[in-house]
GROMACS .gro file of C-alpha atoms in nm:
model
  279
    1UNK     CA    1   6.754   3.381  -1.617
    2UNK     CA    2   6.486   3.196  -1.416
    3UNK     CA    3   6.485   2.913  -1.659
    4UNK     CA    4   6.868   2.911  -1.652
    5UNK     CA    5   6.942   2.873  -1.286
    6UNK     CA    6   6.667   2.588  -1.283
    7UNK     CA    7   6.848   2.429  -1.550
    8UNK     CA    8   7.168   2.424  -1.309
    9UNK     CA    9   6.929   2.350  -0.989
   10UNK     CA   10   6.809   2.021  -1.203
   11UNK     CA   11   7.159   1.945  -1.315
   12UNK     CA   12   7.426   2.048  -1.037
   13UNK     CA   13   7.195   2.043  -0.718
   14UNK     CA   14   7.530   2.008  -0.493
   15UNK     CA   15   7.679   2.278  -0.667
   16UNK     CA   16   7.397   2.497  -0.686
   17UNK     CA   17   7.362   2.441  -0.297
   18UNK     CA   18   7.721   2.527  -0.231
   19UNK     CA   19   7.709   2.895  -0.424
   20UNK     CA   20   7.422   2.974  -0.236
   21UNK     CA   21   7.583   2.901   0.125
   22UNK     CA   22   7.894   3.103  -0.029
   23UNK     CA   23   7.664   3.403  -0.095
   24UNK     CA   24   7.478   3.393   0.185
   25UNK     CA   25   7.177   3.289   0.025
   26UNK     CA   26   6.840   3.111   0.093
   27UNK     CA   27   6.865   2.690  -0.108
   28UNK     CA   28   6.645   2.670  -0.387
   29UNK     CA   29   6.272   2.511  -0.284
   30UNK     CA   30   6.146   2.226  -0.457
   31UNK     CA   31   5.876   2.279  -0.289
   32UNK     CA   32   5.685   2.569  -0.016
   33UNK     CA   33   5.352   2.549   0.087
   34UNK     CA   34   5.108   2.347   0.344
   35UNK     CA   35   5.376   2.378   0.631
   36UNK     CA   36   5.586   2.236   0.422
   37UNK     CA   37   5.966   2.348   0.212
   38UNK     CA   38   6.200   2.081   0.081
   39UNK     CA   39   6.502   2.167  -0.092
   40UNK     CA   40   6.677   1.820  -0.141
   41UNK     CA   41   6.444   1.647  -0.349
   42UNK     CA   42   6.239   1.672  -0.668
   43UNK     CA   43   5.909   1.649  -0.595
   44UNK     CA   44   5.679   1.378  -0.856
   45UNK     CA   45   5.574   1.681  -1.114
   46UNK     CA   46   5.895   1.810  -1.149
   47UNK     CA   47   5.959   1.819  -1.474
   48UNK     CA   48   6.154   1.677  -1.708
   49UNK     CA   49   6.145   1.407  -1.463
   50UNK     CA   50   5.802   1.351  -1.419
   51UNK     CA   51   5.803   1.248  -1.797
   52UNK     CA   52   5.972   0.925  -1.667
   53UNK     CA   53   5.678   0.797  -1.542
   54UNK     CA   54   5.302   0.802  -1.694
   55UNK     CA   55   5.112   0.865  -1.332
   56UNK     CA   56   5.356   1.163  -1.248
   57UNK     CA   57   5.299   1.272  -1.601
   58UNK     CA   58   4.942   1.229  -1.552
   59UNK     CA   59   4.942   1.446  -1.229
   60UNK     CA   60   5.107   1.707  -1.369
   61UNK     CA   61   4.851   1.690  -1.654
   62UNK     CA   62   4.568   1.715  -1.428
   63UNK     CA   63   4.718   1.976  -1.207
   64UNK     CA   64   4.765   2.217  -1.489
   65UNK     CA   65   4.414   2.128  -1.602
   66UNK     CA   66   4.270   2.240  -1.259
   67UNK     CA   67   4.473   2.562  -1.273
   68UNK     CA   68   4.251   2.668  -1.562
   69UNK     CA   69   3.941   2.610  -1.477
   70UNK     CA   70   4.030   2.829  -1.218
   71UNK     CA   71   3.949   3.100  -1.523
   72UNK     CA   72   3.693   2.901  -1.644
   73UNK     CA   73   3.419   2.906  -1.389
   74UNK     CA   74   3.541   2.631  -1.131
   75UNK     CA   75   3.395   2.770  -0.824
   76UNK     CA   76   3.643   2.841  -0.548
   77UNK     CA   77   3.410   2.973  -0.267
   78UNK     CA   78   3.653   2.857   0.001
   79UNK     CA   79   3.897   3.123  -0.151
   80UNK     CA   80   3.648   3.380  -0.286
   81UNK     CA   81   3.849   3.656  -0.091
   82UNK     CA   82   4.151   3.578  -0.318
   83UNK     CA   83   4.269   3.743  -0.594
   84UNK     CA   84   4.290   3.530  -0.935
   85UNK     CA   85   4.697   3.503  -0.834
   86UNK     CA   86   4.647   3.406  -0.486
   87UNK     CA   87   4.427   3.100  -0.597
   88UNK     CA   88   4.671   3.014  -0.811
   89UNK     CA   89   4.933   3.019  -0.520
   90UNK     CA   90   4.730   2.832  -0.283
   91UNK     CA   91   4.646   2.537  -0.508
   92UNK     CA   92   5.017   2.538  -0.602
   93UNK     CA   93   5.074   2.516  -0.219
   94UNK     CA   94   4.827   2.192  -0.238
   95UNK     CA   95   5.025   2.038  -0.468
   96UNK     CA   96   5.164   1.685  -0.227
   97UNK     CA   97   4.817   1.689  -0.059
   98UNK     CA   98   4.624   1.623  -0.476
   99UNK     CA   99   4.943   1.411  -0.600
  100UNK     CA  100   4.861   1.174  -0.292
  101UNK     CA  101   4.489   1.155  -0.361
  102UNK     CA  102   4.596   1.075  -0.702
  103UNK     CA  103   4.870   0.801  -0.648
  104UNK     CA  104   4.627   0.638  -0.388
  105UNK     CA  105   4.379   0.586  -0.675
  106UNK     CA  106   4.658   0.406  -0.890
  107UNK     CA  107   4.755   0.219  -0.597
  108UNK     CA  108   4.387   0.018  -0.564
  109UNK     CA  109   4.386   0.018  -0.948
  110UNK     CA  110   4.610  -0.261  -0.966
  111UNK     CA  111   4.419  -0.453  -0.662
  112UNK     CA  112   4.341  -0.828  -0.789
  113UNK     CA  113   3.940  -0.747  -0.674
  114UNK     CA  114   3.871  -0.496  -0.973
  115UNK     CA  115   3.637  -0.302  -0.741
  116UNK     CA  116   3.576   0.077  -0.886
  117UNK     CA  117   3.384   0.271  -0.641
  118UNK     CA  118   3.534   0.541  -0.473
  119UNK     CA  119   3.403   0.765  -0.131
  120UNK     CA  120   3.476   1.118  -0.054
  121UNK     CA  121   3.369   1.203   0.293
  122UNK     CA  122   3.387   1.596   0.312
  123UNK     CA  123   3.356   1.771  -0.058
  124UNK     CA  124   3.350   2.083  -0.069
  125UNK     CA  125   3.355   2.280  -0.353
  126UNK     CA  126   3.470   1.958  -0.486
  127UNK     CA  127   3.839   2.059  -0.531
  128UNK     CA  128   4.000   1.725  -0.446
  129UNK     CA  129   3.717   1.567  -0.555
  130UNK     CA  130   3.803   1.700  -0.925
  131UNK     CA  131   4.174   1.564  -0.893
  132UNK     CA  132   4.125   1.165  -0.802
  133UNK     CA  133   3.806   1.154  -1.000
  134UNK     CA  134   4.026   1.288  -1.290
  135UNK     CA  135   4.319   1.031  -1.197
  136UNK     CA  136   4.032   0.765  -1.294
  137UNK     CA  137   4.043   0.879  -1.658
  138UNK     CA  138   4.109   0.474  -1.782
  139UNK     CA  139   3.807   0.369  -1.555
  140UNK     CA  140   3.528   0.391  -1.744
  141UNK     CA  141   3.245   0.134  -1.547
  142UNK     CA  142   3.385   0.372  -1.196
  143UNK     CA  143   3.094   0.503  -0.944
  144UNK     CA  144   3.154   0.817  -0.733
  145UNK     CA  145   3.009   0.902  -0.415
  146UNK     CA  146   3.027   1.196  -0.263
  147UNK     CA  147   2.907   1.287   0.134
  148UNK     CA  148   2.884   1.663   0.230
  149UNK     CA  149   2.601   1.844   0.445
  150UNK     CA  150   2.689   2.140   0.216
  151UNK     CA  151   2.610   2.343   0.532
  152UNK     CA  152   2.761   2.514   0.840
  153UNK     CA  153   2.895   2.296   1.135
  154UNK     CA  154   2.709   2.255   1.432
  155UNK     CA  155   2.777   2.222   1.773
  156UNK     CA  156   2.638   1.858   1.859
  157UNK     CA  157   2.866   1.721   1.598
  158UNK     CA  158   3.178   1.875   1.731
  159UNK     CA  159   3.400   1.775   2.028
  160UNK     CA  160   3.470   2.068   2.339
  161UNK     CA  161   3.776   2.178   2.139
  162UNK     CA  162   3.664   2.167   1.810
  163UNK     CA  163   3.395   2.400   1.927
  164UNK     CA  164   3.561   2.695   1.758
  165UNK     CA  165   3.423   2.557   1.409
  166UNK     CA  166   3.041   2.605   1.495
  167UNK     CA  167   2.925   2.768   1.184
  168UNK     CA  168   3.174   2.732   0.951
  169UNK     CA  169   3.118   2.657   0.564
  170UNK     CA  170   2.779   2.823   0.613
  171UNK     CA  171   2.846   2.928   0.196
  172UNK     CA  172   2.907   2.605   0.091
  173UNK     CA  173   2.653   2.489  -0.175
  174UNK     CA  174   2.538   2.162  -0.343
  175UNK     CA  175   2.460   2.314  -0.704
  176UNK     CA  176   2.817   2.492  -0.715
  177UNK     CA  177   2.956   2.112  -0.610
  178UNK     CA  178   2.761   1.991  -0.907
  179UNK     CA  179   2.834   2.250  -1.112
  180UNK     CA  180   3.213   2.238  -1.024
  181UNK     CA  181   3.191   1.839  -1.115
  182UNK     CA  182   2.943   1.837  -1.443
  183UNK     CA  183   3.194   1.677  -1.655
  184UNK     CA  184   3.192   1.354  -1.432
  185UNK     CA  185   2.844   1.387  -1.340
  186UNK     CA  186   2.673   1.029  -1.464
  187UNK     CA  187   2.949   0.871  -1.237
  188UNK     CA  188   2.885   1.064  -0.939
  189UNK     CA  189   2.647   0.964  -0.677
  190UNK     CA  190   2.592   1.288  -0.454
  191UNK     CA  191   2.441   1.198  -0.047
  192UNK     CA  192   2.418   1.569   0.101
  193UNK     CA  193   2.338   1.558   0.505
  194UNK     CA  194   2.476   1.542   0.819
  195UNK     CA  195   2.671   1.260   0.874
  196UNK     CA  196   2.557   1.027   1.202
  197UNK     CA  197   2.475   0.721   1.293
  198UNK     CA  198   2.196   0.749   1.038
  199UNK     CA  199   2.374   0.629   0.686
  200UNK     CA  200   1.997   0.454   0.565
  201UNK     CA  201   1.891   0.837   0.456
  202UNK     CA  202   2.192   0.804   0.199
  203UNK     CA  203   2.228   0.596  -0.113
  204UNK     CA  204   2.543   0.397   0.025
  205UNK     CA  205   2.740   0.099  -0.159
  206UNK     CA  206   2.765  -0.215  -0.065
  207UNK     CA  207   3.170  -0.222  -0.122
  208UNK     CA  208   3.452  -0.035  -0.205
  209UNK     CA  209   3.805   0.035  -0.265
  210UNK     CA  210   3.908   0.416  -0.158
  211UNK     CA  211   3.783   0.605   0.118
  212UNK     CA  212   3.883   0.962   0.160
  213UNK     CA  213   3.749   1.159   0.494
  214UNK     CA  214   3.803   1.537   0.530
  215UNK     CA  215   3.567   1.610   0.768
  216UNK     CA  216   3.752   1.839   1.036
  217UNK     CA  217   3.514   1.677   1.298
  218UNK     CA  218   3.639   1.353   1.478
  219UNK     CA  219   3.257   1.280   1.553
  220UNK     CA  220   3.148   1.227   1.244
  221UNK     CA  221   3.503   1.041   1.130
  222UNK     CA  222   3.454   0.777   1.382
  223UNK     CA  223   3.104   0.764   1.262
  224UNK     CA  224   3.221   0.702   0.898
  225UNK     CA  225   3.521   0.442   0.981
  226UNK     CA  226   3.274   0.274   1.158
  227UNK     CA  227   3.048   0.256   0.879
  228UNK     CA  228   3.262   0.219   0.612
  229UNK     CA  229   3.556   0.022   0.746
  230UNK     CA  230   3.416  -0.343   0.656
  231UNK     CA  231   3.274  -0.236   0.311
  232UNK     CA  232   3.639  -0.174   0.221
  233UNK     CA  233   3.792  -0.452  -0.023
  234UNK     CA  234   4.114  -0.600   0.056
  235UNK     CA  235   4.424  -0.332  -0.015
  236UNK     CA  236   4.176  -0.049  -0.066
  237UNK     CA  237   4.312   0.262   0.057
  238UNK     CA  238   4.166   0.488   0.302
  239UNK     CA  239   4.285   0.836   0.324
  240UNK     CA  240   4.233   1.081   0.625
  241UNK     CA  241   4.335   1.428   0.581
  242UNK     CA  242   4.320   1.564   0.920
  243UNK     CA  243   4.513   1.287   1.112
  244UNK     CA  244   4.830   1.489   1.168
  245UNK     CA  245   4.719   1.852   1.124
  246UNK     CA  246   4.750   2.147   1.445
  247UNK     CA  247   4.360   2.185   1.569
  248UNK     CA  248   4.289   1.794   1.481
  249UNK     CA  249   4.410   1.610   1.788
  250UNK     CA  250   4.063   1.471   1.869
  251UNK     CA  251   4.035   1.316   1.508
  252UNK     CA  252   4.380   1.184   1.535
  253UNK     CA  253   4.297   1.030   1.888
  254UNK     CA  254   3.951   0.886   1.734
  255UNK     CA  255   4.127   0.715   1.435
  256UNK     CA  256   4.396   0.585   1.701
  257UNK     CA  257   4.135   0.459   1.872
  258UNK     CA  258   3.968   0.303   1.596
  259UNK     CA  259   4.263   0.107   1.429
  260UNK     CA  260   4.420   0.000   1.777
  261UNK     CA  261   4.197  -0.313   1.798
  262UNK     CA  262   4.267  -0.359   1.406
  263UNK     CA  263   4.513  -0.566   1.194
  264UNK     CA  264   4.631  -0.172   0.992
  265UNK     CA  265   4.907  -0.002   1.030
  266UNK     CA  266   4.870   0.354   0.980
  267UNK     CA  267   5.089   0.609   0.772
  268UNK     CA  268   5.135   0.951   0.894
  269UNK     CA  269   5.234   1.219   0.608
  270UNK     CA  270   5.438   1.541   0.619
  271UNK     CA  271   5.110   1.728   0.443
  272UNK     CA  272   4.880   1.609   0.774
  273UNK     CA  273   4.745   1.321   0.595
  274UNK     CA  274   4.747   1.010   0.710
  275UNK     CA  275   4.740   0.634   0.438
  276UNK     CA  276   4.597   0.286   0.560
  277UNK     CA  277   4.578   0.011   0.313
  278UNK     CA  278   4.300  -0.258   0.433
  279UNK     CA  279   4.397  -0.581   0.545
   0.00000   0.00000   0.00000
């Protein structure tokens, strides 16, 4: 039955639409989760249209991948409270936030400077980490690096209202990061510390293409636009996954600040994300 009324959901959306306001009943979702519903457009992995094109293919691919490792010993310490099902759920409910990540890689792939190093600012368990890294399957000479204090937050790197994050991600841990990330370990470069005006303790490069920063402390991401900005090649992408979320206005006023005096224009996303392409 499920796979029927899908069938007539991928075929008649109108239609389907119309019976459901006639009996009084809720649209179909293309997608819930993250804040977000939409029920007037496919998202990318909806399938059999994601078979059009080889990077929504490729997402869905990847996605389905991550789901089981889930079973397979991917450490999800963020949701070790969940049940096996609710996991499942709330990487389902992820879904725009990976596909993002992942299209951002394909968009530097095609840059003219073949640049192939790639920065995560905030890691994790090494979730999102898993998907782009993954999206760089055809990259083979591609260098990871990957900045996380894999430690609680602390006051003196948080802002008055951000205050109410002092000592979270106390049980985040390095070795289940690396663990988590084996497969793509001789490409990975991991810098574990506190992020501050002190980048020389880290092993940095000296350029690169795609920037993500998911640090949920506007200190430390003006500290690492500052660093990283003018290392950035020409159309590399930087992503910031706080910019638009509830609780981040001092990150989304630090960026602001940041990119007011620069040539960027700067792309705010439904999922709280926010896309700049270097000029």
């Amino acid at each position: 039955m499920k796979k029927l009324k899908k069938f007539f959901w991928g075929k008649f959306p109108r239609l389907t639409k119309i019976y459901g306001a006639i009996m009084n009943k809720e649209p179909h979702n293309t997608f819930k989760g993250w804040g977000i519903i939409t029920t007037d457009n496919f998202p990318p992995w909806y399938r059999p249209l994601n078979e059009n094109l080889i990077e929504n293919k490729k997402f869905s691919e990847i996605h389905e991948l991550f789901l089981s490792k889930i079973d397979d010993g991917f450490a999800l310490t963020q949701y070790s409270n969940l049940s096996k099902e609710e996991k499942i759920k709330r990487v389902n409910e992820l879904r725009w936030r990976h596909y993002i990540l992942c299209w951002s890689t394909s968009f530097v792939k095609n840059n003219e400077d073949k640049n192939n190093v790639f920065v995560e600012c905030g890691v994790a368990d090494g979730m999102s980490a898993f998907y782009f890294i993954k999206s760089l399957f055809d990259i083979k000479d591609k260098s990871i690096y990957l900045y996380d204090s894999w430690s609680k937050m602390e006051k003196h790197n948080l802002t008055s209202s951000e205050e109410n994050s002092v000592g979270k991600y106390d049980y985040l841990k390095i070795e289940n990061t690396k663990k988590n990330l084996s497969e793509f370990q001789e490409n990975i470069i991991f810098n574990k510390g506190m992020i501050n005006d002190d980048f020389e303790k880290f092993t940095n490069p000296k350029k690169l293409c795609w920037l993500s920063i998911d640090l949920n402390s506007s200190i430390a991401t003006a500290k690492c636009l500052n660093f990283f900005y003018e290392r950035i090649i020409k159309n590399g992408i930087i992503i910031l996954d706080d910019y638009g979320s509830v609780g981040y206005t001092d990150t989304r006023k630090a960026v602001d600040k940041f990119f007011n005096s620069k040539k960027e224009n700067i792309l705010q996303l439904p999922t709280g994300q926010a896309i700049i392409v270097k000029k």
